[in-house]
mmCIF file of C-alpha atoms and ligand atoms in Angstrom:
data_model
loop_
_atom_site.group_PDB
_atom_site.id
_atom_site.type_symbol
_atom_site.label_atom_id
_atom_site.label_comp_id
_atom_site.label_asym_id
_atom_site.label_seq_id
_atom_site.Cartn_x
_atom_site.Cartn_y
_atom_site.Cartn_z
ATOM 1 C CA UNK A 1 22.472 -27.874 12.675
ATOM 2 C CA UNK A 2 23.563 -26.792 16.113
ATOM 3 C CA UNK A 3 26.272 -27.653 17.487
ATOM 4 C CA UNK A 4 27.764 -28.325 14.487
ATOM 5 C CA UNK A 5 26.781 -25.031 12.530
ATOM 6 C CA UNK A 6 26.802 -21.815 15.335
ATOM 7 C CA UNK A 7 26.087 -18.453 12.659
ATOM 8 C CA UNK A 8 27.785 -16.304 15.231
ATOM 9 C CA UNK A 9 30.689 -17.543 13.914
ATOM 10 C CA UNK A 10 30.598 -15.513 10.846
ATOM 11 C CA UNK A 11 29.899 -12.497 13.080
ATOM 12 C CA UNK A 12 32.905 -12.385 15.634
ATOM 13 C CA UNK A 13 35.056 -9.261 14.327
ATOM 14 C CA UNK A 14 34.449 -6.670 11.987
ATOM 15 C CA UNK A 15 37.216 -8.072 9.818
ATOM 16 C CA UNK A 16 34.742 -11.422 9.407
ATOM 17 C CA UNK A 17 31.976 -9.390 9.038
ATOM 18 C CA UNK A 18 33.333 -7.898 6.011
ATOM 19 C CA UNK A 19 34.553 -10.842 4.184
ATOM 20 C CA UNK A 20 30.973 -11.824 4.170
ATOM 21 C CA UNK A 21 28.918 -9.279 3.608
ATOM 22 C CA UNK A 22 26.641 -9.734 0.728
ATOM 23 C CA UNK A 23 26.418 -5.981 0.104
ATOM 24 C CA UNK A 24 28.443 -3.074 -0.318
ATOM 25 C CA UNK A 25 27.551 0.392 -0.950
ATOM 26 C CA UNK A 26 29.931 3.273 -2.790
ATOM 27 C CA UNK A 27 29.404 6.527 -3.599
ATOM 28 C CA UNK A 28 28.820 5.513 -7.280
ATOM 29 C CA UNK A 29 25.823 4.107 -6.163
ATOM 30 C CA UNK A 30 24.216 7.432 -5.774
ATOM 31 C CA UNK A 31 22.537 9.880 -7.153
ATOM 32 C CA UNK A 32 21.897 13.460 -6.082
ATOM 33 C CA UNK A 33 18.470 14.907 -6.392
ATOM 34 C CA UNK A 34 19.211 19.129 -6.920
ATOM 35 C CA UNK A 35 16.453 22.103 -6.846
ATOM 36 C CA UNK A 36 17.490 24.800 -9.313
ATOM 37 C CA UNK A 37 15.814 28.535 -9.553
ATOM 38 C CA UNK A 38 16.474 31.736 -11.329
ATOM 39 C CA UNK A 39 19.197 34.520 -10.345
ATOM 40 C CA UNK A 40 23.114 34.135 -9.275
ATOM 41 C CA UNK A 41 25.354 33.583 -5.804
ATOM 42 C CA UNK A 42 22.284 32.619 -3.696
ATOM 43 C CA UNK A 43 21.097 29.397 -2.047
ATOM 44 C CA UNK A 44 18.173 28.602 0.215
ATOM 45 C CA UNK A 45 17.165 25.792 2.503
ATOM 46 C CA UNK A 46 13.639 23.771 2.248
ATOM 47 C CA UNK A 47 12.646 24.138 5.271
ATOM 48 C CA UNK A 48 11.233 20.956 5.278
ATOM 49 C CA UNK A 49 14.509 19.380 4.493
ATOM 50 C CA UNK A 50 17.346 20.881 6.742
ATOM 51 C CA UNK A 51 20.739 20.677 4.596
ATOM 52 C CA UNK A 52 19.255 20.697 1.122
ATOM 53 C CA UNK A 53 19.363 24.009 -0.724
ATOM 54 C CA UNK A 54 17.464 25.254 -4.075
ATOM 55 C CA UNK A 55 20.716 26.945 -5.865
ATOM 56 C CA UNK A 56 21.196 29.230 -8.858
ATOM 57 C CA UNK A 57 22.952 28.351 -11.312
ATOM 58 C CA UNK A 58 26.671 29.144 -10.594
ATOM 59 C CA UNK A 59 26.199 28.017 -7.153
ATOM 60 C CA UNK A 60 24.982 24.230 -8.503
ATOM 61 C CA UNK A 61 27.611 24.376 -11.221
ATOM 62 C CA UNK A 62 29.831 24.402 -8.116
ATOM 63 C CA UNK A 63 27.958 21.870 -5.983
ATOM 64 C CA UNK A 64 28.249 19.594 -9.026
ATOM 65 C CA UNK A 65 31.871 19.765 -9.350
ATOM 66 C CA UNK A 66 32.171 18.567 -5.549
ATOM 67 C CA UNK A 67 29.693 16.074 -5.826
ATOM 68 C CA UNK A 68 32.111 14.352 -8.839
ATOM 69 C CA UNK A 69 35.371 14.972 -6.538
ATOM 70 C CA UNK A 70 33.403 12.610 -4.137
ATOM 71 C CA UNK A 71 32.657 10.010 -6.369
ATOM 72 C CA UNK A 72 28.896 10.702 -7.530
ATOM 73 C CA UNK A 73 28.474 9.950 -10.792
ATOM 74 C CA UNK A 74 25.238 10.896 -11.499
ATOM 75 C CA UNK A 75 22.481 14.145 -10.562
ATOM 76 C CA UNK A 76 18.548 14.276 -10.866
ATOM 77 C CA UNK A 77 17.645 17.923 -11.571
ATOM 78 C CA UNK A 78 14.494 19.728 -10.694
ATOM 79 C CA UNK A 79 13.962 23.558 -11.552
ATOM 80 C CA UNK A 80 11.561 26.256 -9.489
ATOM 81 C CA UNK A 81 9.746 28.023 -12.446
ATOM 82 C CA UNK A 82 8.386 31.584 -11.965
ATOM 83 C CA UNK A 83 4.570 31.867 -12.003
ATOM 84 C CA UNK A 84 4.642 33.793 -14.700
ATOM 85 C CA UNK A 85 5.552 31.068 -17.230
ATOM 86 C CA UNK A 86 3.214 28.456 -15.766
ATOM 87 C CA UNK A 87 0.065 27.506 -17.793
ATOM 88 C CA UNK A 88 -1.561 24.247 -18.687
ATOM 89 C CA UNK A 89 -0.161 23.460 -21.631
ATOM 90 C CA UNK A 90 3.670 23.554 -19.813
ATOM 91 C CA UNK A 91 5.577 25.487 -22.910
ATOM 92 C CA UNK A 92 8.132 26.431 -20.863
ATOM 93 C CA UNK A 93 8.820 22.958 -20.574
ATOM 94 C CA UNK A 94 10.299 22.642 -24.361
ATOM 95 C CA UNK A 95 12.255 26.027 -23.827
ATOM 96 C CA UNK A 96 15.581 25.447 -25.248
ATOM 97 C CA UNK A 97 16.452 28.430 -23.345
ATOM 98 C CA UNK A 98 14.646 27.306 -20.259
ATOM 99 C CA UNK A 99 16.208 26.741 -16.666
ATOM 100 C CA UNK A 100 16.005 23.186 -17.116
ATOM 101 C CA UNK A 101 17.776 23.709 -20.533
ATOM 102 C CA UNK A 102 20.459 26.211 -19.250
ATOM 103 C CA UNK A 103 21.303 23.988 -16.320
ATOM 104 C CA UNK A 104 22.202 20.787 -18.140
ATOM 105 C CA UNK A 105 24.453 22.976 -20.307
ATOM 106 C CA UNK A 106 26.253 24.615 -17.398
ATOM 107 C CA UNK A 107 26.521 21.014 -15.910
ATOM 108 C CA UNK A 108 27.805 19.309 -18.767
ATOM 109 C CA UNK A 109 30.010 21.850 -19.863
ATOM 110 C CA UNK A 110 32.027 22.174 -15.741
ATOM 111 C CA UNK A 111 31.833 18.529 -15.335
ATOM 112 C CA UNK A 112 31.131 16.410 -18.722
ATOM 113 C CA UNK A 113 31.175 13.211 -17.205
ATOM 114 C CA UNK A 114 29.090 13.746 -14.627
ATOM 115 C CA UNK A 115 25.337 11.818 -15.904
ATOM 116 C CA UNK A 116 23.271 14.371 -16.111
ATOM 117 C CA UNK A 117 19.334 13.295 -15.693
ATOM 118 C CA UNK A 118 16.446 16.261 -15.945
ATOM 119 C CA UNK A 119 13.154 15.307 -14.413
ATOM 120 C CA UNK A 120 11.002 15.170 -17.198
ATOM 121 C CA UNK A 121 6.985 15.783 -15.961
ATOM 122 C CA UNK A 122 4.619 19.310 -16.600
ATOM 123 C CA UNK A 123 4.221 19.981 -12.428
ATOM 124 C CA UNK A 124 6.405 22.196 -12.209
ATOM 125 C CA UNK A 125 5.120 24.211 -15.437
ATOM 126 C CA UNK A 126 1.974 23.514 -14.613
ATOM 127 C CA UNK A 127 -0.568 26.392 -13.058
ATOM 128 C CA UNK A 128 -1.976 23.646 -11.619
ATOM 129 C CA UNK A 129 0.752 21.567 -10.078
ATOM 130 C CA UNK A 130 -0.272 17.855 -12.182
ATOM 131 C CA UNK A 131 2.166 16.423 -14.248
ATOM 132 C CA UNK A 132 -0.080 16.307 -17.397
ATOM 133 C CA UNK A 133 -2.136 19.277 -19.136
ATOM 134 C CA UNK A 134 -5.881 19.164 -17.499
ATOM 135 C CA UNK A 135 -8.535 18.516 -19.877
ATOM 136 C CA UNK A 136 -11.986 18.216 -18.114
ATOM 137 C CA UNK A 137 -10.829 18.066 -14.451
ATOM 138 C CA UNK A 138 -8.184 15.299 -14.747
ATOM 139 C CA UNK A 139 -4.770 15.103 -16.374
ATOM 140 C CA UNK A 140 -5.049 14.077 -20.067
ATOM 141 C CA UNK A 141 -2.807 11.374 -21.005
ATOM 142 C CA UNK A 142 -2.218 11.419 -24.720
ATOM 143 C CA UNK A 143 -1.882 14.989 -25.196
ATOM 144 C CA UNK A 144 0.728 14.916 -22.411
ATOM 145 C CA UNK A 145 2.585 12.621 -23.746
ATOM 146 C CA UNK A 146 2.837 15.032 -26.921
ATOM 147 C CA UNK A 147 4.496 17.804 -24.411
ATOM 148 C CA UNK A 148 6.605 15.296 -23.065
ATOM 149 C CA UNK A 149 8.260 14.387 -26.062
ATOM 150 C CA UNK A 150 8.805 18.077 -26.529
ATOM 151 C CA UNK A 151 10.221 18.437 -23.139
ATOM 152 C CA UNK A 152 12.378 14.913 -23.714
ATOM 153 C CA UNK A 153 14.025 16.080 -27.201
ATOM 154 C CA UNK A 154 14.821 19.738 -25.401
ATOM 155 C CA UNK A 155 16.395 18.177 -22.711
ATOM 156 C CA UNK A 156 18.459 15.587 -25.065
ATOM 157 C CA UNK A 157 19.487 18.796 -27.433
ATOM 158 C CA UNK A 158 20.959 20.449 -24.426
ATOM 159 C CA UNK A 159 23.365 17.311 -23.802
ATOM 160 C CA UNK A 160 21.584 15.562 -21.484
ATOM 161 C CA UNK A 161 22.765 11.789 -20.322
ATOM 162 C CA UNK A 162 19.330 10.448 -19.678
ATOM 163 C CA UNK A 163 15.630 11.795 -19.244
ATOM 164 C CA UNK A 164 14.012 10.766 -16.195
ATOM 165 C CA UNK A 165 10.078 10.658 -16.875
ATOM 166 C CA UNK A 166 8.529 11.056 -13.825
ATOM 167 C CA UNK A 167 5.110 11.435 -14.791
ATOM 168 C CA UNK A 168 3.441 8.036 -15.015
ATOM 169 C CA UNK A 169 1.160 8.621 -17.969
ATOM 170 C CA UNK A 170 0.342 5.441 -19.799
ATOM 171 C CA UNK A 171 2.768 4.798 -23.779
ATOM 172 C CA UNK A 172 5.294 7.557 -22.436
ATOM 173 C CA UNK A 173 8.333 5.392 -22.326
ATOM 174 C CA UNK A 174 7.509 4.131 -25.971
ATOM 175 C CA UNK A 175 7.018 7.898 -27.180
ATOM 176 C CA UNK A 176 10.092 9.210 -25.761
ATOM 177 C CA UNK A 177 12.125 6.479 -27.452
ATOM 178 C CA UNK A 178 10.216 7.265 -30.824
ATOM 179 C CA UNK A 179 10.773 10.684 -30.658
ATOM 180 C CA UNK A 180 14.453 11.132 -29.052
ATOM 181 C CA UNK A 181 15.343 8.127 -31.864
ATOM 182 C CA UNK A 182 13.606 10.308 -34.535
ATOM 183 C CA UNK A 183 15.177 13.596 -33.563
ATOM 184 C CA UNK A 184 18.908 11.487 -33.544
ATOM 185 C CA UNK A 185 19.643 11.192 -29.882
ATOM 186 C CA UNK A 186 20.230 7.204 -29.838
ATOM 187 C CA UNK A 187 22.427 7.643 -27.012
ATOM 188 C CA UNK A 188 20.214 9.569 -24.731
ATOM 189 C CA UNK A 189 18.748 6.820 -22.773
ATOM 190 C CA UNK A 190 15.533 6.961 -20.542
ATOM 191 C CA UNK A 191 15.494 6.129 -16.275
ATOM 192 C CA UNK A 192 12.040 5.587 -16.046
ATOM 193 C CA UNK A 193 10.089 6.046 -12.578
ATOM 194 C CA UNK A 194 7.831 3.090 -13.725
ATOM 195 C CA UNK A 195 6.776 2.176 -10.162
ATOM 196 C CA UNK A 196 5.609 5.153 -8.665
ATOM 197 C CA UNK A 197 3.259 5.376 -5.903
ATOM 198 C CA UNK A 198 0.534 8.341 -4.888
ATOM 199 C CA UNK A 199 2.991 9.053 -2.202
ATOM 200 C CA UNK A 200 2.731 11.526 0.868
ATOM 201 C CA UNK A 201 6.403 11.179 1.200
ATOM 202 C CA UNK A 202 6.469 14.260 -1.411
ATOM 203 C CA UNK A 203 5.269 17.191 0.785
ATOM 204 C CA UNK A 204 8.822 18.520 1.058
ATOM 205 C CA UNK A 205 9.511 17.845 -2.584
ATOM 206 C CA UNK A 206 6.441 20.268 -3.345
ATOM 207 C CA UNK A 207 7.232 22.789 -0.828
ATOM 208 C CA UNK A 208 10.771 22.935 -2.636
ATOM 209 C CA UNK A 209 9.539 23.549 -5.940
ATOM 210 C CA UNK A 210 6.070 24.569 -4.964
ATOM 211 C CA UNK A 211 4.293 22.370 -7.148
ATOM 212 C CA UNK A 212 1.630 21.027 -4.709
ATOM 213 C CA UNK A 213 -1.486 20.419 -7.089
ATOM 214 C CA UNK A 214 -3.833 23.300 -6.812
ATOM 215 C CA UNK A 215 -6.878 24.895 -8.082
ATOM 216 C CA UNK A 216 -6.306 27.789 -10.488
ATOM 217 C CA UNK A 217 -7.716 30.587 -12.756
ATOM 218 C CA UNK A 218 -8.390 30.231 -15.839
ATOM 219 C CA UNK A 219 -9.441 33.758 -18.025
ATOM 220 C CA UNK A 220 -11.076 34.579 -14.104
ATOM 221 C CA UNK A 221 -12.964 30.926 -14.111
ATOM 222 C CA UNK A 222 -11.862 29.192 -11.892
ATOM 223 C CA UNK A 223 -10.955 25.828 -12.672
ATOM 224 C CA UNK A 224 -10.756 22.661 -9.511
ATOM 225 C CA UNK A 225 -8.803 20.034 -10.202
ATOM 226 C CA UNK A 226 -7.409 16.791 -7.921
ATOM 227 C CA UNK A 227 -5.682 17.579 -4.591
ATOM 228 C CA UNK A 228 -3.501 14.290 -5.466
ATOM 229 C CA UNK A 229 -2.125 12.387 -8.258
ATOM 230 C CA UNK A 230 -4.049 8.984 -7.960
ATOM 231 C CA UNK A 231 -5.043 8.936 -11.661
ATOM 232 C CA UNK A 232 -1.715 8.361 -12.607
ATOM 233 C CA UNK A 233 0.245 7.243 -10.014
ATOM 234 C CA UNK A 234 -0.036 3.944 -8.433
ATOM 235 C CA UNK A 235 -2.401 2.855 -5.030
ATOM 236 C CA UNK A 236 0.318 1.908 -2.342
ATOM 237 C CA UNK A 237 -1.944 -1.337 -1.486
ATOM 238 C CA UNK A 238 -0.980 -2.421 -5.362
ATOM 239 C CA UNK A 239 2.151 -5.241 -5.473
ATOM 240 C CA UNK A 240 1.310 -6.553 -8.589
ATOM 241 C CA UNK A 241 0.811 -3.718 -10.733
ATOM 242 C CA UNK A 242 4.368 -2.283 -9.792
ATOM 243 C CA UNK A 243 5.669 -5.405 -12.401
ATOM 244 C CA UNK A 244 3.110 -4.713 -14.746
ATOM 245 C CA UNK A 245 4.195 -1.317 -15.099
ATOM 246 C CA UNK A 246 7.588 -2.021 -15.112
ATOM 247 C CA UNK A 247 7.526 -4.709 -17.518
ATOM 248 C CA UNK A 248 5.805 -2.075 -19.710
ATOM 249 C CA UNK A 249 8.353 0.081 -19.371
ATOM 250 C CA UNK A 250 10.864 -2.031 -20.414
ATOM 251 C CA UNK A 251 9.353 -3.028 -23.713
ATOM 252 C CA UNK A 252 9.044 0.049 -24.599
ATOM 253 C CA UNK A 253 12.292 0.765 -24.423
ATOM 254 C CA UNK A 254 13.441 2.211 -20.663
ATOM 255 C CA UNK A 255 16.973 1.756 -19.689
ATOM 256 C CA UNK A 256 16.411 1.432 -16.285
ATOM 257 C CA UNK A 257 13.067 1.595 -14.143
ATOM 258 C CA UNK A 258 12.979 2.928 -10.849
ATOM 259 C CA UNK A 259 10.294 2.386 -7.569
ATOM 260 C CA UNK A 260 9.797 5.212 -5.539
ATOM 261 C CA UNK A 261 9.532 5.881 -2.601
ATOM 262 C CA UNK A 262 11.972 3.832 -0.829
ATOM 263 C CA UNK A 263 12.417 2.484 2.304
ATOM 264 C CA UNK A 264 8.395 1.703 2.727
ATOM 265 C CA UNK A 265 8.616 -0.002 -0.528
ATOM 266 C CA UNK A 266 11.261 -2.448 -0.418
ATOM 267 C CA UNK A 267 8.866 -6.016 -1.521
ATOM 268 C CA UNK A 268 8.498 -3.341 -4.580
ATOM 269 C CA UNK A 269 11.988 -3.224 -5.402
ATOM 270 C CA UNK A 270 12.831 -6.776 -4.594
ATOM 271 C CA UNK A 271 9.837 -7.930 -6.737
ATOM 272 C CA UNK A 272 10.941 -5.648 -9.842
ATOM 273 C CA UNK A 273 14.838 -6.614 -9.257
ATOM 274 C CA UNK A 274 13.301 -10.357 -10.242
ATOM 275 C CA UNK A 275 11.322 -9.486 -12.926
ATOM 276 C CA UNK A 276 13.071 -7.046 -15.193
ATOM 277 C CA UNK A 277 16.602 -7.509 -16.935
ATOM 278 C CA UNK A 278 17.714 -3.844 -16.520
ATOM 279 C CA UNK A 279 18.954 -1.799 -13.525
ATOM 280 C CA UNK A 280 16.702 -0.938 -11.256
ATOM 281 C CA UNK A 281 17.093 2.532 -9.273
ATOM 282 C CA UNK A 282 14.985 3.461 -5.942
ATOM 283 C CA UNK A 283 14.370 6.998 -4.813
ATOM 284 C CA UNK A 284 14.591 7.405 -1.516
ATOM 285 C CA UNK A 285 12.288 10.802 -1.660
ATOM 286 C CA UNK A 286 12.036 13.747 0.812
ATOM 287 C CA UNK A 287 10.154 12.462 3.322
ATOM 288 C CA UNK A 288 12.517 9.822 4.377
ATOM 289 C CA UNK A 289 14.988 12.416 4.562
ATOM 290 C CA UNK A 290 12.837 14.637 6.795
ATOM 291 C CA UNK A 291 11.521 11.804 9.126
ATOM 292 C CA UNK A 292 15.537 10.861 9.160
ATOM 293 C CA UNK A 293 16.335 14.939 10.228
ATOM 294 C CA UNK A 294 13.770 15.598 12.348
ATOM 295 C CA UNK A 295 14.334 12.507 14.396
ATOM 296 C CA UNK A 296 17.684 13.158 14.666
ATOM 297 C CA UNK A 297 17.911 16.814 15.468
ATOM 298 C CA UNK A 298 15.609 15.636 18.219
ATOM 299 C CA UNK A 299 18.255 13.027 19.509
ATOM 300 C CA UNK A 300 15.907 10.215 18.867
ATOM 301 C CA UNK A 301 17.724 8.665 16.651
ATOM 302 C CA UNK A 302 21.790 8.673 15.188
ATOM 303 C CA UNK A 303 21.646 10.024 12.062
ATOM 304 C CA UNK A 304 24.261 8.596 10.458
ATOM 305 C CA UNK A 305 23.586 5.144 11.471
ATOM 306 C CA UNK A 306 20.284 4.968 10.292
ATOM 307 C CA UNK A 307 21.638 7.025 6.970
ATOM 308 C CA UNK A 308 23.844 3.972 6.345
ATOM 309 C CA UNK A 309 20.971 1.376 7.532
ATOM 310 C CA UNK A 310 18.299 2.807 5.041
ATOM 311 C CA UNK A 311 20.967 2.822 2.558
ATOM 312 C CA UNK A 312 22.128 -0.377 2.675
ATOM 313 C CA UNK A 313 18.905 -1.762 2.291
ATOM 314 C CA UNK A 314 17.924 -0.224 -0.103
ATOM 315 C CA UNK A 315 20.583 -1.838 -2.683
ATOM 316 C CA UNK A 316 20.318 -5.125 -0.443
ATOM 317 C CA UNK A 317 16.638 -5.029 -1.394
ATOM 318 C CA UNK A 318 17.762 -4.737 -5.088
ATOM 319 C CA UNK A 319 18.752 -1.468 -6.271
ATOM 320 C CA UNK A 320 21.922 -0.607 -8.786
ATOM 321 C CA UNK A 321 21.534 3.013 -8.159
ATOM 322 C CA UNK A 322 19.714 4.853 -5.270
ATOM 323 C CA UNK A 323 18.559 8.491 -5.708
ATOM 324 C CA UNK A 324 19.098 10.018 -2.171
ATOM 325 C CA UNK A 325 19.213 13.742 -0.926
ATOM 326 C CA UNK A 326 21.972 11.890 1.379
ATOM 327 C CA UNK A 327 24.403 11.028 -1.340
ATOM 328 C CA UNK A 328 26.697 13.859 -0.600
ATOM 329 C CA UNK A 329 27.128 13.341 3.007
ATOM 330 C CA UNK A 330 26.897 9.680 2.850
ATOM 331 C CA UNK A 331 29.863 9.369 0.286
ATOM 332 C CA UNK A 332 31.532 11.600 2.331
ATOM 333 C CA UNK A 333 31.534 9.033 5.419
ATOM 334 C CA UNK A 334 32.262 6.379 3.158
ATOM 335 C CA UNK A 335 35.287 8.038 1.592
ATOM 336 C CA UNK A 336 36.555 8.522 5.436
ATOM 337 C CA UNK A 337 36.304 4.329 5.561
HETATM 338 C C1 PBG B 401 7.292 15.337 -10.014
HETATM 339 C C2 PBG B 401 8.165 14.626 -9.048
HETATM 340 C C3 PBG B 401 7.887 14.436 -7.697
HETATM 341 C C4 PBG B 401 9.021 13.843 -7.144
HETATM 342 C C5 PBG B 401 9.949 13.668 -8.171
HETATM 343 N N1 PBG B 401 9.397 14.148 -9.358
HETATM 344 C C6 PBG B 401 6.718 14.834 -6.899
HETATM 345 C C7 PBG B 401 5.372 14.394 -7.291
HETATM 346 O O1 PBG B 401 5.191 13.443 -8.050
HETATM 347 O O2 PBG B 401 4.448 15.045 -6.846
HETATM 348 C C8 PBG B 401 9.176 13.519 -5.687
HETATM 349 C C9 PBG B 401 10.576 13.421 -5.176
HETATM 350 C C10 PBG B 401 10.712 13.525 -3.700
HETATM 351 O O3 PBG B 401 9.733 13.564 -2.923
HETATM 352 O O4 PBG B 401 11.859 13.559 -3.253
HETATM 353 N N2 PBG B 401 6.858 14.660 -11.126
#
């Protein structure tokens, strides 16, 4: 009690500062979300998200390579596929010759200790931009899960680390561990996005891969489907739920289990961090980034700062591992330190 106890104490130099801080961040603490597309030597910028490029190949080969120089351990991939190989059923998906496929080969073969995660979800195979095939006007969930497997076994026979199943249907976790176990990949693990909210913090993620859901075609019928995802992923009111599904997730056999988005969902992560035994990874999506850009290329607000901030509270709230478009040039200012 005052006078006796004064907190400022604790707070009188940076030097005091830092022997008590209860959190630290590092650049092994990230990891780097990357868009992927067809052809070689070129790179272009989302324009929704100033600084982050969709690369070919070679060029994120390279990128890659840089990113383990500065101390990230770990990349999230995401591929643009041409329309031409979109349908519902999302072959291209299981492609062992398939971006997706090519990529973590390139990746693991420049830089074999980098962790390489593919996204593993139909939208961006999909005509119609869900995550699931579309059987009568909504995503179905048990004949996804069929293609996801599929997709899950490709990706572990082209060396990746982890799959990341992104894709909420119901028994996916469980199926990927059957069938990766079945096919001999023990030791490709699963980073599940168990908590994942019907989130309008994706528009620039969509715009990047341009996977908004959409109505399409079908033999010249055209088909509607949803204009969002809110029969599989969760309702951003729900608080409970995010343990339920996490919980789930564990049992049936995820690694880790990740809540996205971020910053707005911090009671998320904190409640999951107390309820589940295994690491638990947050992505801070792409429209924290943009909000974070725009604001800043207005002058409103210091980027970096609030980079660090958002950060730091992220894995304060509970997070071992944060997936941030900002990995690269935050481990860069922490590698200055
Ligand atoms: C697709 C997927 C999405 C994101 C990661 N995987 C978009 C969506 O669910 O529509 C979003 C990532 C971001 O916004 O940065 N399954």
């Amino acid at each position: 009690m005052f006078p006796l106890h004064r907190g400022r104490r604790l707070r009188v130099n940076e030097s005091i500062r830092s022997l008590v801080r209860e959190t630290s961040l590092s650049p092994a603490d990230f990891m780097f979300p990357m868009f992927i597309m067809e052809g070689e030597n070129t790179k272009v910028e989302i324009p929704s998200m100033p600084g982050i490029l969709r690369r070919t190949l070679d060029l994120t080969v390279e990128e890659v390579k840089e990113l383990f120089a500065l101390g990230i351990r770990a990349v999230n991939i995401y591929v643009k596929v041409s329309d031409d190989l979109k349908d519902n059923t999302g072959k291209e998906a299981w492609n062992d010759n398939g971006l997706m496929q090519r990529a973590i080969r390139a990746i693991k073969a420049a830089c074999p200790e980098m962790i390489v995660m593919p996204d593993v979800a139909l939208d961006p195979y999909s005509i119609y931009g869900h995550d699931g095939i579309i059987e009568k006007g909504d995503v179905a969930n048990d004949a996804t899960n069929d293609t996801l497997v599929k997709m899950a076994v490709s990706h572990a026979k082209a060396g990746a680390d982890f799959v990341a199943p992104s894709d909420m249907m119901d028994g996916r976790v469980l199926r990927l561990r059957q069938g990766l176990d079945a096919a001999g990949f023990h030791n490709v693990g699963i980073m599940s996005y168990s908590a994942k909210y019907a989130s309008a913090f994706y528009g620039p993620f969509r715009d990047a891969l341009d996977s908004a859901p959409k109505d399409a075609d079908v033999d010249t019928e055209p088909v509607e489907v949803p204009k969002d995802k809110k029969t599989y992923q969760m309702d951003y009111a729900n608080r409970i739920e995010a343990v339920k599904e996490a919980l789930w997730d564990v049992e049936e056999g995820a690694d880790m289990v990740m809540v996205k988005p971020g910053i707005a969902y911090l009671d998320i992560v904190r409640e999951v961090k107390n309820a589940v035994d295994v690491p638990v990874t947050v992505f801070h999506v792409s429209g924290e980034y943009a909000m974070i850009k725009a604001a800043s290329e207005r002058g409103w607000l210091d980027h970096d700062k609030i980079m660090m901030e958002q950060l730091m509270c992220i894995k304060r709230a509970g997070a071992s591992l944060i997936s941030t478009y900002f990995a690269k040039e935050a481990a860069i200012l922490l590698n200055k330190k």
